[in-house]
Coordinates of C-alpha atoms and ligand atoms in Angstrom, one line a residue:
Chain A
X592 CA 30.2 131.3 -64.6
X593 CA 30.1 134.0 -67.4
X594 CA 28.7 137.3 -66.4
X595 CA 26.3 138.2 -69.0
X596 CA 25.6 141.8 -68.0
X597 CA 29.2 142.5 -67.7
X598 CA 29.7 141.4 -71.5
X599 CA 27.4 144.2 -72.4
X600 CA 29.8 146.8 -71.2
X601 CA 32.7 147.7 -73.6
X602 CA 35.0 149.0 -70.6
X603 CA 34.8 145.4 -69.2
X604 CA 35.3 143.5 -72.4
X605 CA 38.4 145.7 -73.2
X606 CA 39.6 145.3 -69.6
X607 CA 38.7 142.0 -68.2
X608 CA 40.8 142.3 -65.1
X609 CA 38.9 145.6 -64.0
X610 CA 37.3 145.7 -60.4
X611 CA 34.9 148.6 -60.9
X612 CA 33.4 149.1 -57.4
X613 CA 32.6 153.0 -57.6
X614 CA 29.2 152.9 -59.1
X615 CA 28.1 155.2 -56.7
X616 CA 30.3 157.7 -58.2
X617 CA 29.2 156.9 -61.5
X618 CA 28.1 153.7 -63.3
X619 CA 29.9 152.3 -66.3
X620 CA 27.7 152.2 -69.7
X621 CA 26.5 149.4 -71.5
X622 CA 26.9 149.3 -75.3
X623 CA 23.2 150.0 -76.2
X624 CA 23.7 153.6 -74.4
X625 CA 27.0 154.3 -76.2
X626 CA 25.2 153.2 -79.5
X627 CA 22.3 155.5 -78.9
X628 CA 24.8 158.6 -78.5
X629 CA 26.5 157.5 -81.7
X630 CA 23.1 156.9 -83.3
X631 CA 22.0 160.0 -82.5
X632 CA 25.0 162.2 -83.8
X633 CA 25.1 159.8 -87.2
X634 CA 21.4 159.9 -88.0
X635 CA 19.5 162.1 -85.9
X636 CA 21.1 165.4 -84.9
X637 CA 19.0 168.6 -84.9
X638 CA 18.4 171.3 -82.1
X639 CA 15.1 170.6 -80.4
X640 CA 12.1 173.0 -80.3
X641 CA 13.1 175.0 -83.2
X642 CA 13.1 173.4 -86.7
X643 CA 10.4 172.6 -89.2
X644 CA 12.7 170.5 -91.2
X645 CA 12.1 166.7 -90.8
X646 CA 15.3 165.9 -89.0
X647 CA 14.5 168.8 -86.6
X648 CA 11.0 167.3 -86.0
X649 CA 12.2 164.0 -85.4
X650 CA 14.8 165.3 -83.0
X651 CA 12.0 166.9 -81.2
X652 CA 9.8 163.9 -81.1
X653 CA 13.0 161.7 -79.6
X654 CA 13.6 164.5 -76.9
X655 CA 9.7 164.3 -75.9
X656 CA 9.8 160.5 -76.0
X657 CA 12.9 160.7 -73.7
X658 CA 10.9 162.5 -71.2
X659 CA 8.0 160.1 -71.6
X660 CA 10.3 157.1 -71.0
X661 CA 11.6 158.9 -67.7
X662 CA 8.0 159.7 -66.6
X663 CA 6.7 155.8 -67.3
X664 CA 10.0 154.6 -65.5
X665 CA 9.3 156.4 -62.2
X666 CA 5.4 156.6 -62.7
X667 CA 5.1 160.3 -63.1
X668 CA 1.5 161.0 -64.3
X669 CA 2.8 162.7 -67.6
X670 CA 6.2 164.0 -69.4
X671 CA 5.3 167.5 -68.2
X672 CA 6.2 166.5 -64.9
X673 CA 9.8 165.7 -66.0
X674 CA 12.2 168.1 -66.5
X675 CA 15.5 167.5 -67.6
X676 CA 18.5 169.4 -66.1
X677 CA 22.3 168.8 -66.1
X678 CA 22.2 166.6 -63.0
X679 CA 21.0 165.9 -59.5
X680 CA 22.7 168.7 -58.4
X681 CA 21.2 171.4 -60.8
X682 CA 17.8 169.9 -60.2
X683 CA 18.2 170.7 -56.4
X684 CA 19.6 174.2 -57.0
X685 CA 16.8 174.6 -59.5
X686 CA 14.5 174.1 -56.3
X687 CA 16.3 176.0 -53.8
X688 CA 16.2 179.1 -56.3
X689 CA 12.4 178.8 -57.3
X690 CA 10.7 177.5 -54.4
X691 CA 8.7 180.7 -52.6
X692 CA 10.9 180.2 -49.4
X693 CA 11.0 183.2 -47.4
X694 CA 12.3 184.7 -43.7
X695 CA 11.2 182.4 -40.7
X696 CA 10.6 179.4 -42.9
X697 CA 12.2 176.1 -41.9
X698 CA 13.7 173.5 -44.1
X699 CA 14.1 170.0 -42.8
X700 CA 16.7 167.7 -43.8
X701 CA 19.4 165.3 -42.5
X702 CA 23.0 165.1 -41.5
X703 CA 23.6 162.7 -44.0
X704 CA 23.0 164.5 -47.2
X705 CA 25.2 164.8 -50.3
X706 CA 26.6 168.2 -50.4
X707 CA 24.3 168.8 -53.3
X708 CA 21.5 168.6 -50.9
X709 CA 22.9 170.9 -48.5
X710 CA 24.8 173.6 -49.7
X711 CA 21.8 175.0 -52.2
X712 CA 19.8 175.0 -48.9
X713 CA 22.5 176.5 -46.7
X714 CA 23.0 179.2 -49.5
X715 CA 19.3 180.5 -49.1
X716 CA 19.4 180.4 -45.6
X717 CA 22.0 183.0 -45.8
X718 CA 20.5 185.1 -48.5
X719 CA 16.8 184.9 -47.3
X720 CA 17.0 184.1 -43.6
X721 CA 15.1 180.7 -44.0
X722 CA 16.3 178.1 -41.4
X723 CA 17.8 174.7 -42.2
X724 CA 17.3 172.0 -39.4
X725 CA 18.5 168.7 -39.2
X726 CA 16.8 165.7 -38.3
X727 CA 19.3 163.6 -36.0
X728 CA 20.8 160.0 -36.9
X729 CA 20.9 156.9 -34.9
X730 CA 24.5 155.5 -34.3
X731 CA 23.6 153.2 -37.0
X732 CA 23.4 156.3 -39.5
X733 CA 19.8 155.6 -39.7
X734 CA 17.4 158.6 -39.6
X735 CA 16.0 159.2 -36.1
X736 CA 12.2 159.2 -36.7
X737 CA 11.6 160.3 -33.1
X738 CA 14.0 163.4 -33.8
X739 CA 11.8 164.2 -36.8
X740 CA 8.5 163.8 -34.9
X741 CA 9.8 166.2 -32.0
X742 CA 10.9 168.8 -34.9
X743 CA 7.2 168.6 -36.2
X744 CA 5.8 169.0 -32.8
X745 CA 7.9 171.8 -32.0
X746 CA 8.1 173.7 -35.2
X747 CA 4.8 172.8 -36.6
X748 CA 3.6 175.3 -39.6
X749 CA 7.1 177.4 -39.7
X750 CA 8.6 173.8 -41.7
X751 CA 7.8 174.5 -45.3
X752 CA 10.1 171.7 -46.8
X753 CA 11.2 168.4 -46.0
X754 CA 14.2 167.1 -48.2
X755 CA 15.5 163.9 -47.8
X756 CA 18.3 161.5 -49.3
X757 CA 16.4 158.3 -50.4
X758 CA 19.4 156.4 -50.1
X759 CA 22.8 157.5 -48.4
X760 CA 25.8 157.3 -50.9
X761 CA 28.0 156.6 -47.9
X762 CA 26.1 154.0 -45.7
X763 CA 24.0 152.4 -48.4
X764 CA 20.9 152.4 -46.1
X765 CA 17.6 152.9 -47.9
X766 CA 15.8 155.7 -45.7
X767 CA 12.0 154.9 -45.2
X768 CA 11.1 158.3 -46.6
X769 CA 7.5 157.3 -47.3
X770 CA 7.1 157.4 -43.6
X771 CA 8.3 160.9 -43.3
X772 CA 6.4 162.3 -46.5
X773 CA 3.3 161.0 -45.2
X774 CA 3.6 163.2 -41.8
X775 CA 5.1 166.1 -44.0
X776 CA 1.9 165.9 -46.0
X777 CA -0.4 165.8 -43.3
X778 CA 0.9 169.5 -42.1
X779 CA 1.3 170.8 -45.5
X780 CA 5.2 170.4 -46.0
X781 CA 6.5 170.2 -49.6
X782 CA 8.8 167.1 -49.9
X783 CA 11.9 166.5 -52.0
X784 CA 13.5 162.9 -52.5
X785 CA 17.0 162.8 -53.6
X786 CA 17.2 159.8 -55.4
X787 CA 20.6 160.1 -57.0
X788 CA 21.8 156.8 -55.2
X789 CA 18.2 154.9 -54.7
X790 CA 17.4 155.2 -58.9
X791 CA 20.2 152.3 -59.3
X792 CA 19.2 150.3 -56.5
X793 CA 15.4 150.0 -56.0
X794 CA 12.2 150.6 -58.1
X795 CA 11.1 154.3 -57.9
X796 CA 7.5 155.1 -58.0
X797 CA 6.9 158.7 -57.4
X798 CA 3.2 158.2 -56.8
X799 CA 3.8 155.5 -54.2
X800 CA 6.5 157.6 -52.6
X801 CA 3.9 160.6 -52.7
X802 CA 6.7 163.1 -52.8
X803 CA 6.4 166.4 -54.7
X804 CA 9.7 166.5 -56.3
X805 CA 12.4 164.0 -56.9
X806 CA 15.8 164.5 -58.4
X807 CA 18.3 161.8 -59.9
X808 CA 21.1 161.8 -62.5
X809 CA 21.5 159.9 -65.7
X810 CA 25.0 159.0 -65.0
X811 CA 24.3 157.0 -61.9
X812 CA 21.8 154.6 -63.7
X813 CA 24.0 153.7 -66.6
X814 CA 23.3 156.7 -68.9
X815 CA 25.5 159.4 -70.1
X816 CA 26.9 162.1 -67.7
X817 CA 25.4 165.7 -68.6
X818 CA 21.8 164.9 -67.9
X819 CA 19.8 164.7 -64.9
X820 CA 16.0 164.8 -63.7
X821 CA 13.8 167.0 -61.9
X822 CA 10.5 165.3 -61.4
X823 CA 7.7 167.9 -59.8
X824 CA 3.8 167.7 -59.6
X825 CA 2.4 169.3 -62.5
X826 CA 0.3 171.8 -59.9
X827 CA 3.3 173.0 -58.5
X828 CA 5.6 173.1 -61.5
X829 CA 3.1 175.3 -63.1
X830 CA 3.4 177.8 -60.1
X831 CA 7.1 177.5 -59.9
X832 CA 9.1 180.5 -61.7
X833 CA 11.9 179.0 -64.2
X834 CA 15.2 179.1 -63.0
X835 CA 17.2 179.7 -65.9
X836 CA 15.9 182.1 -68.8
X837 CA 16.8 182.2 -72.5
X838 CA 15.8 180.3 -75.5
X839 CA 13.7 177.2 -75.8
X840 CA 11.8 178.1 -72.4
X841 CA 9.3 180.9 -73.9
X842 CA 6.4 181.3 -76.2
X843 CA 6.1 184.8 -76.4
X844 CA 8.8 187.6 -76.1
X845 CA 7.9 191.2 -75.9
X846 CA 9.9 193.6 -74.5
X847 CA 7.4 194.5 -72.0
X848 CA 6.4 191.0 -71.0
X849 CA 7.1 187.2 -71.6
X850 CA 5.0 184.3 -71.7
X851 CA 6.7 181.1 -70.5
X852 CA 6.6 177.8 -72.7
X853 CA 4.6 174.9 -71.3
X854 CA 6.0 172.2 -69.2
X855 CA 8.5 171.1 -69.1
X856 CA 10.1 173.1 -71.6
X857 CA 9.7 176.3 -69.3
X858 CA 12.5 174.7 -67.2
X859 CA 14.8 173.7 -69.9
X860 CA 16.4 177.0 -71.1
X861 CA 19.0 176.9 -73.7
X862 CA 19.9 174.0 -75.8
X863 CA 20.3 170.8 -73.7
X864 CA 22.3 167.7 -73.8
X865 CA 20.4 166.3 -76.4
X866 CA 22.3 163.2 -77.2
X867 CA 22.7 162.4 -73.6
X868 CA 18.8 163.0 -72.7
X869 CA 18.0 160.5 -75.3
X870 CA 20.5 157.9 -74.2
X871 CA 19.3 158.3 -70.7
X872 CA 16.1 156.9 -72.0
X873 CA 17.7 154.1 -73.7
X874 CA 19.7 153.4 -70.3
X875 CA 16.4 153.3 -68.7
X876 CA 14.7 151.2 -70.9
X877 CA 17.5 148.9 -70.9
X878 CA 17.7 148.6 -67.3
X879 CA 14.0 148.1 -67.1
X880 CA 14.6 144.9 -69.5
X881 CA 17.9 143.3 -67.1
X882 CA 15.8 144.1 -64.0
X883 CA 12.6 142.0 -65.6
X884 CA 15.1 139.4 -66.6
X885 CA 16.6 138.9 -63.0
X886 CA 13.0 138.5 -61.6
X887 CA 12.3 142.4 -60.8
X888 CA 13.4 144.6 -58.6
X889 CA 12.9 142.5 -55.4
X890 CA 14.9 139.8 -56.7
X891 CA 17.6 142.1 -57.7
X892 CA 17.3 143.8 -54.4
X893 CA 17.6 140.3 -52.8
X894 CA 20.7 139.2 -55.0
X895 CA 22.5 142.7 -54.3
X896 CA 22.0 142.2 -50.4
X897 CA 23.3 138.9 -50.5
X898 CA 26.6 140.0 -52.4
X899 CA 26.8 143.1 -49.9
X900 CA 26.5 140.4 -47.1
X901 CA 29.1 138.3 -48.3
X902 CA 31.5 141.3 -48.7
X903 CA 30.7 142.4 -45.0
X904 CA 31.3 138.7 -43.9
X905 CA 34.5 138.5 -45.6
X906 CA 35.5 142.0 -44.4
X907 CA 34.6 141.1 -40.8
X908 CA 37.3 138.4 -40.8
X909 CA 40.2 141.0 -41.8
X910 CA 42.1 142.5 -38.9
X911 CA 41.6 146.3 -38.3
X912 CA 38.5 146.7 -40.7
X913 CA 36.1 149.2 -39.2
X914 CA 32.6 149.4 -41.2
X915 CA 31.0 152.8 -41.3
X916 CA 27.4 152.7 -39.6
X917 CA 25.0 149.8 -39.7
X918 CA 21.6 149.3 -41.1
X919 CA 20.8 147.4 -44.2
X920 CA 23.2 148.1 -46.9
X921 CA 22.1 148.2 -50.2
X922 CA 25.5 147.7 -52.4
X923 CA 27.1 150.4 -50.5
X924 CA 29.9 149.7 -47.9
X925 CA 32.1 152.4 -46.4
X926 CA 35.2 151.2 -44.3
X927 CA 38.5 152.1 -42.6
X928 CA 41.3 150.0 -42.0
X929 CA 42.8 151.0 -38.5
X930 CA 45.9 153.0 -38.6
X931 CA 45.7 153.6 -42.3
X932 CA 44.8 156.5 -44.3
X933 CA 41.5 156.0 -46.8
X934 CA 43.7 157.6 -49.5
X935 CA 46.5 155.3 -49.0
X936 CA 44.0 152.3 -49.2
X937 CA 42.5 153.4 -52.3
X938 CA 45.9 153.9 -53.9
X939 CA 47.0 150.6 -53.3
X940 CA 43.9 148.9 -54.1
X941 CA 44.4 150.7 -57.6
X942 CA 47.7 148.4 -58.0
X943 CA 45.2 145.5 -58.3
X944 CA 42.9 147.5 -60.8
X945 CA 40.5 147.5 -57.7
X946 CA 38.6 151.2 -58.1
X947 CA 36.9 152.3 -55.1
X948 CA 36.4 156.1 -53.9
X949 CA 38.3 157.2 -50.9
X950 CA 37.7 160.4 -48.7
X951 CA 34.2 162.1 -47.7
X952 CA 32.3 161.2 -50.7
X953 CA 30.8 164.5 -50.6
X954 CA 29.2 164.1 -47.4
X955 CA 31.4 165.5 -45.1
X956 CA 29.1 166.3 -42.3
X957 CA 27.9 162.8 -42.0
X958 CA 31.7 161.8 -41.3
X959 CA 32.0 164.5 -38.8
X960 CA 28.6 163.0 -37.3
X961 CA 30.2 159.6 -37.0
X962 CA 33.7 161.1 -36.1
X963 CA 35.6 159.9 -39.2
X964 CA 38.2 161.4 -41.0
X965 CA 36.7 159.9 -44.2
X966 CA 36.4 156.4 -45.6
X967 CA 37.0 154.1 -48.6
X968 CA 33.5 152.9 -50.4
X969 CA 32.9 150.2 -52.3
X970 CA 29.8 150.4 -54.3
X971 CA 28.0 147.9 -56.4
X972 CA 26.5 148.2 -59.8
X973 CA 24.3 145.6 -62.0
X974 CA 27.6 144.0 -63.4
X975 CA 29.6 143.0 -60.2
X976 CA 29.6 139.7 -59.0
X977 CA 31.3 137.7 -56.4
X978 CA 34.6 137.4 -58.5
X979 CA 34.9 141.2 -57.9
X980 CA 34.1 141.0 -54.3
X981 CA 37.0 138.3 -53.7
X982 CA 39.5 140.5 -55.5
X983 CA 38.6 143.4 -53.5
X984 CA 39.1 141.4 -50.5
X985 CA 42.3 140.0 -51.4
X986 CA 43.5 143.6 -52.0
X987 CA 42.2 144.8 -48.7
X988 CA 44.0 142.2 -47.0
X989 CA 47.3 143.1 -48.5
X990 CA 46.7 146.9 -47.3
X991 CA 45.9 145.7 -43.8
X992 CA 48.9 143.6 -43.8
X993 CA 50.9 146.3 -45.1
X994 CA 50.0 148.6 -42.2
X995 CA 49.8 146.3 -39.5
Chain B
X264 CA 53.1 152.9 -57.7
X265 CA 53.8 149.4 -55.8
X266 CA 57.1 150.7 -54.9
X267 CA 56.0 153.6 -53.4
X268 CA 54.4 151.8 -50.2
X269 CA 57.7 150.6 -49.2
X270 CA 58.3 149.1 -45.9
X271 CA 60.5 151.9 -45.0
X272 CA 57.9 154.5 -45.9
X273 CA 55.2 152.5 -44.0
X274 CA 57.6 152.4 -40.9
X275 CA 58.1 156.4 -41.1
X276 CA 54.3 156.7 -41.5
X277 CA 53.9 154.5 -38.3
X278 CA 56.6 155.9 -36.2
X279 CA 57.5 159.2 -37.7
X280 CA 60.5 161.0 -36.6
X281 CA 60.7 164.2 -34.6
X282 CA 57.0 164.2 -34.5
X283 CA 56.3 166.5 -31.8
X284 CA 55.1 170.4 -31.5
X285 CA 58.3 172.7 -30.7
X286 CA 58.2 175.2 -28.0
X287 CA 59.3 178.7 -29.3
X288 CA 60.4 177.7 -32.6
X289 CA 62.2 180.4 -34.7
X290 CA 60.4 179.4 -37.9
X291 CA 57.1 177.8 -38.5
X292 CA 55.8 176.4 -41.8
X293 CA 52.2 175.4 -42.3
X294 CA 51.3 173.3 -45.4
X295 CA 47.6 172.3 -46.3
X296 CA 46.3 170.4 -49.1
X297 CA 42.6 171.2 -48.9
X298 CA 41.7 168.8 -51.5
X299 CA 42.4 165.8 -48.9
X300 CA 42.7 167.7 -45.7
X301 CA 46.3 166.6 -45.1
X302 CA 48.4 169.3 -43.0
X303 CA 51.9 169.5 -42.2
X304 CA 53.6 172.0 -39.7
X305 CA 57.3 172.1 -39.9
X306 CA 59.2 173.8 -36.8
X307 CA 62.9 175.0 -37.0
X308 CA 65.2 176.6 -34.5
X309 CA 67.9 178.2 -36.1
X310 CA 71.3 179.5 -34.8
X311 CA 73.1 182.0 -37.2
X312 CA 71.2 180.5 -40.2
X313 CA 72.2 176.7 -39.2
X314 CA 69.3 174.6 -38.2
X315 CA 70.0 173.6 -34.8
X316 CA 66.5 171.6 -34.1
X317 CA 63.6 170.9 -36.0
X318 CA 60.4 169.0 -35.6
X319 CA 56.8 168.2 -37.3
X320 CA 53.4 167.6 -36.5
X321 CA 50.4 167.0 -38.9
X322 CA 47.8 164.7 -40.0
X323 CA 47.3 162.9 -43.6
X324 CA 48.2 159.8 -45.5
X325 CA 51.3 157.7 -45.2
X326 CA 52.9 159.5 -48.3
X327 CA 52.4 162.9 -46.6
X328 CA 53.6 162.1 -43.1
X329 CA 56.3 159.5 -44.5
X330 CA 58.0 161.7 -46.7
X331 CA 58.3 164.4 -44.1
X332 CA 59.9 161.7 -41.8
X333 CA 62.3 160.4 -44.1
X334 CA 63.7 163.8 -44.7
X335 CA 63.6 165.4 -41.6
X336 CA 66.7 164.2 -40.0
X337 CA 68.7 165.5 -42.9
X338 CA 67.7 169.2 -42.1
X339 CA 69.9 169.3 -38.9
X340 CA 73.0 171.4 -39.3
X341 CA 71.9 172.6 -42.8
X342 CA 72.1 176.0 -43.7
X343 CA 68.5 177.4 -43.8
X344 CA 69.2 178.5 -47.4
X345 CA 70.2 175.1 -48.5
X346 CA 66.9 173.7 -46.9
X347 CA 64.9 175.7 -49.5
X348 CA 67.1 174.1 -52.1
X349 CA 65.5 170.8 -51.6
X350 CA 64.1 170.0 -54.7
X351 CA 60.7 168.0 -56.1
X352 CA 62.9 165.4 -58.1
X353 CA 64.8 164.7 -54.9
X354 CA 62.0 164.2 -52.9
X355 CA 60.2 162.1 -55.6
X356 CA 63.1 159.9 -56.3
X357 CA 63.7 159.3 -52.6
X358 CA 60.2 157.8 -52.4
X359 CA 60.1 156.3 -55.7
X360 CA 57.1 158.4 -57.0
X361 CA 56.6 158.8 -60.8
X362 CA 56.2 162.7 -61.5
X363 CA 52.8 162.2 -63.0
X364 CA 51.6 160.2 -59.9
X365 CA 48.2 161.6 -58.7
X366 CA 49.5 161.4 -55.4
X367 CA 52.3 163.8 -56.1
X368 CA 50.9 166.7 -54.0
X369 CA 51.0 164.5 -50.6
X370 CA 54.9 164.1 -51.4
X371 CA 55.5 167.6 -52.3
X372 CA 53.5 169.0 -48.9
X373 CA 57.0 168.7 -47.5
X374 CA 58.6 171.1 -50.0
X375 CA 55.7 173.6 -49.3
X376 CA 55.9 173.3 -45.5
X377 CA 59.5 174.4 -46.2
X378 CA 58.9 176.8 -48.7
X379 CA 56.3 178.3 -45.8
X380 CA 59.0 178.8 -43.2
X381 CA 58.6 182.1 -41.7
Ligands
PLP1541 C1 22.7 161.0 -52.5 C2 23.4 162.0 -53.8 N1 22.9 162.9 -53.7 C3 23.4 163.8 -54.9 C4 24.3 163.6 -55.5 C5 24.7 164.4 -56.6 O1 24.9 163.9 -57.9 P1 25.4 164.6 -59.3 O2 26.9 165.0 -58.8 O3 25.3 163.7 -60.5 O4 24.8 166.1 -59.3 C6 24.9 162.3 -55.3 C7 26.2 161.7 -56.1 O5 27.2 161.4 -55.5 C8 24.6 161.7 -54.4 O6 25.1 160.4 -54.2

């Protein structure tokens, strides 16, 4: 069967044997996204928020439209709630720097977070005397709701922020963040959802999630690198001081006082990655169409789960395979082969043109909590099919045999 | 790359030679690749500048541990100064690794452990 989605990706057209199973690191880009970047530079290039000539005006329009597309994609109320940053990491650092957290405040998170949703908080713990506390994990790697409720009871009003990964980049588990957010809201706790992984695996509706802030990166959802998103509820963004200062983010500058620009521009200091922002919108529009054509996100998830399950079944037949954690895995499986170092596995897989990531995947505390010296991770994108899984399994069998 | 994981290297990785902690070594060299967490500790006993006993410990990938294991027997009876002369080329050739391999650092950790002997 011809994989019609793969055909839309130049990298797979040029490298038909490529087995790309590292989409959790970054996704490949469809032709429409690459074309959008070329088109921007060939036809529409001008700086944003500045010019009075037509070209600049249309660059401005495209920039705002890109924000509108993202707003619609995640069901935000307006483009004013959409700030373009460089990536999820910058969005989280922006929040850590700008949120009014002070000594004695407690930030609740989990042990499965990506370093980008851990280190910014640890940094302000040191600097401002806030305290970071960790919700326990079950053996499967799923979040322990009882541990969360115990903390809520114990710490109550001292908890000021709850920041959770929507989907673990190691375990592939979709965390039921809505349940946690609901509790947080009842006690007036601000909530952040790290949707860096989930954005490419499920539909994201910020109003349904009920979160105050949500972050993701374009490059993990078929868009270019260099641009990411911070969603924030308008009332909250209004009160939040800007993180970076400079051009584009001010209205009125006197030496004695400044007036910040309107939302969301107040948070977008300096010349942004304009072509990337515009191409991210093209990526989301493209993905929206593709998902519709497979029958919607629920159907997409079912297909992905079936493919994941097939991979797990085949893996279970290979001697020495150990799967990291349990739970329902959404296109992401981390594993080890007994007596084999993850880096050796990835190197040998690379001989068969199989691309997987090896190491801690920027989640060292999670590996420590599970007692693992790293792992090898397979992660699926919209373009992967059973053929990819079969080639992966064949390569894994080769490694297992080599080291047996 | 395929030649890299030879039967010989993997055998060395699974059953590394002289893999033990040494009591009272004269020289110890610790090398760490913080990028991937690999670690090697080389222990040497010398008699008037000649290596009379050697062993190592460590954790890491097959290339890291296997390379050290492949070389360590050859250190015995060598002059310490000659030990330091082991070159990158010799190491890479012995394990059939290209000089632009992304895994070069894993192989050269053996050299680093020697350089760090003190
Ligand atoms: C769960 C999660 N959060 C955050 C990030 C950081 O994304 P970026 O590197 O694009 O800032 C990642 C990337 O791997 C991730 O998987």
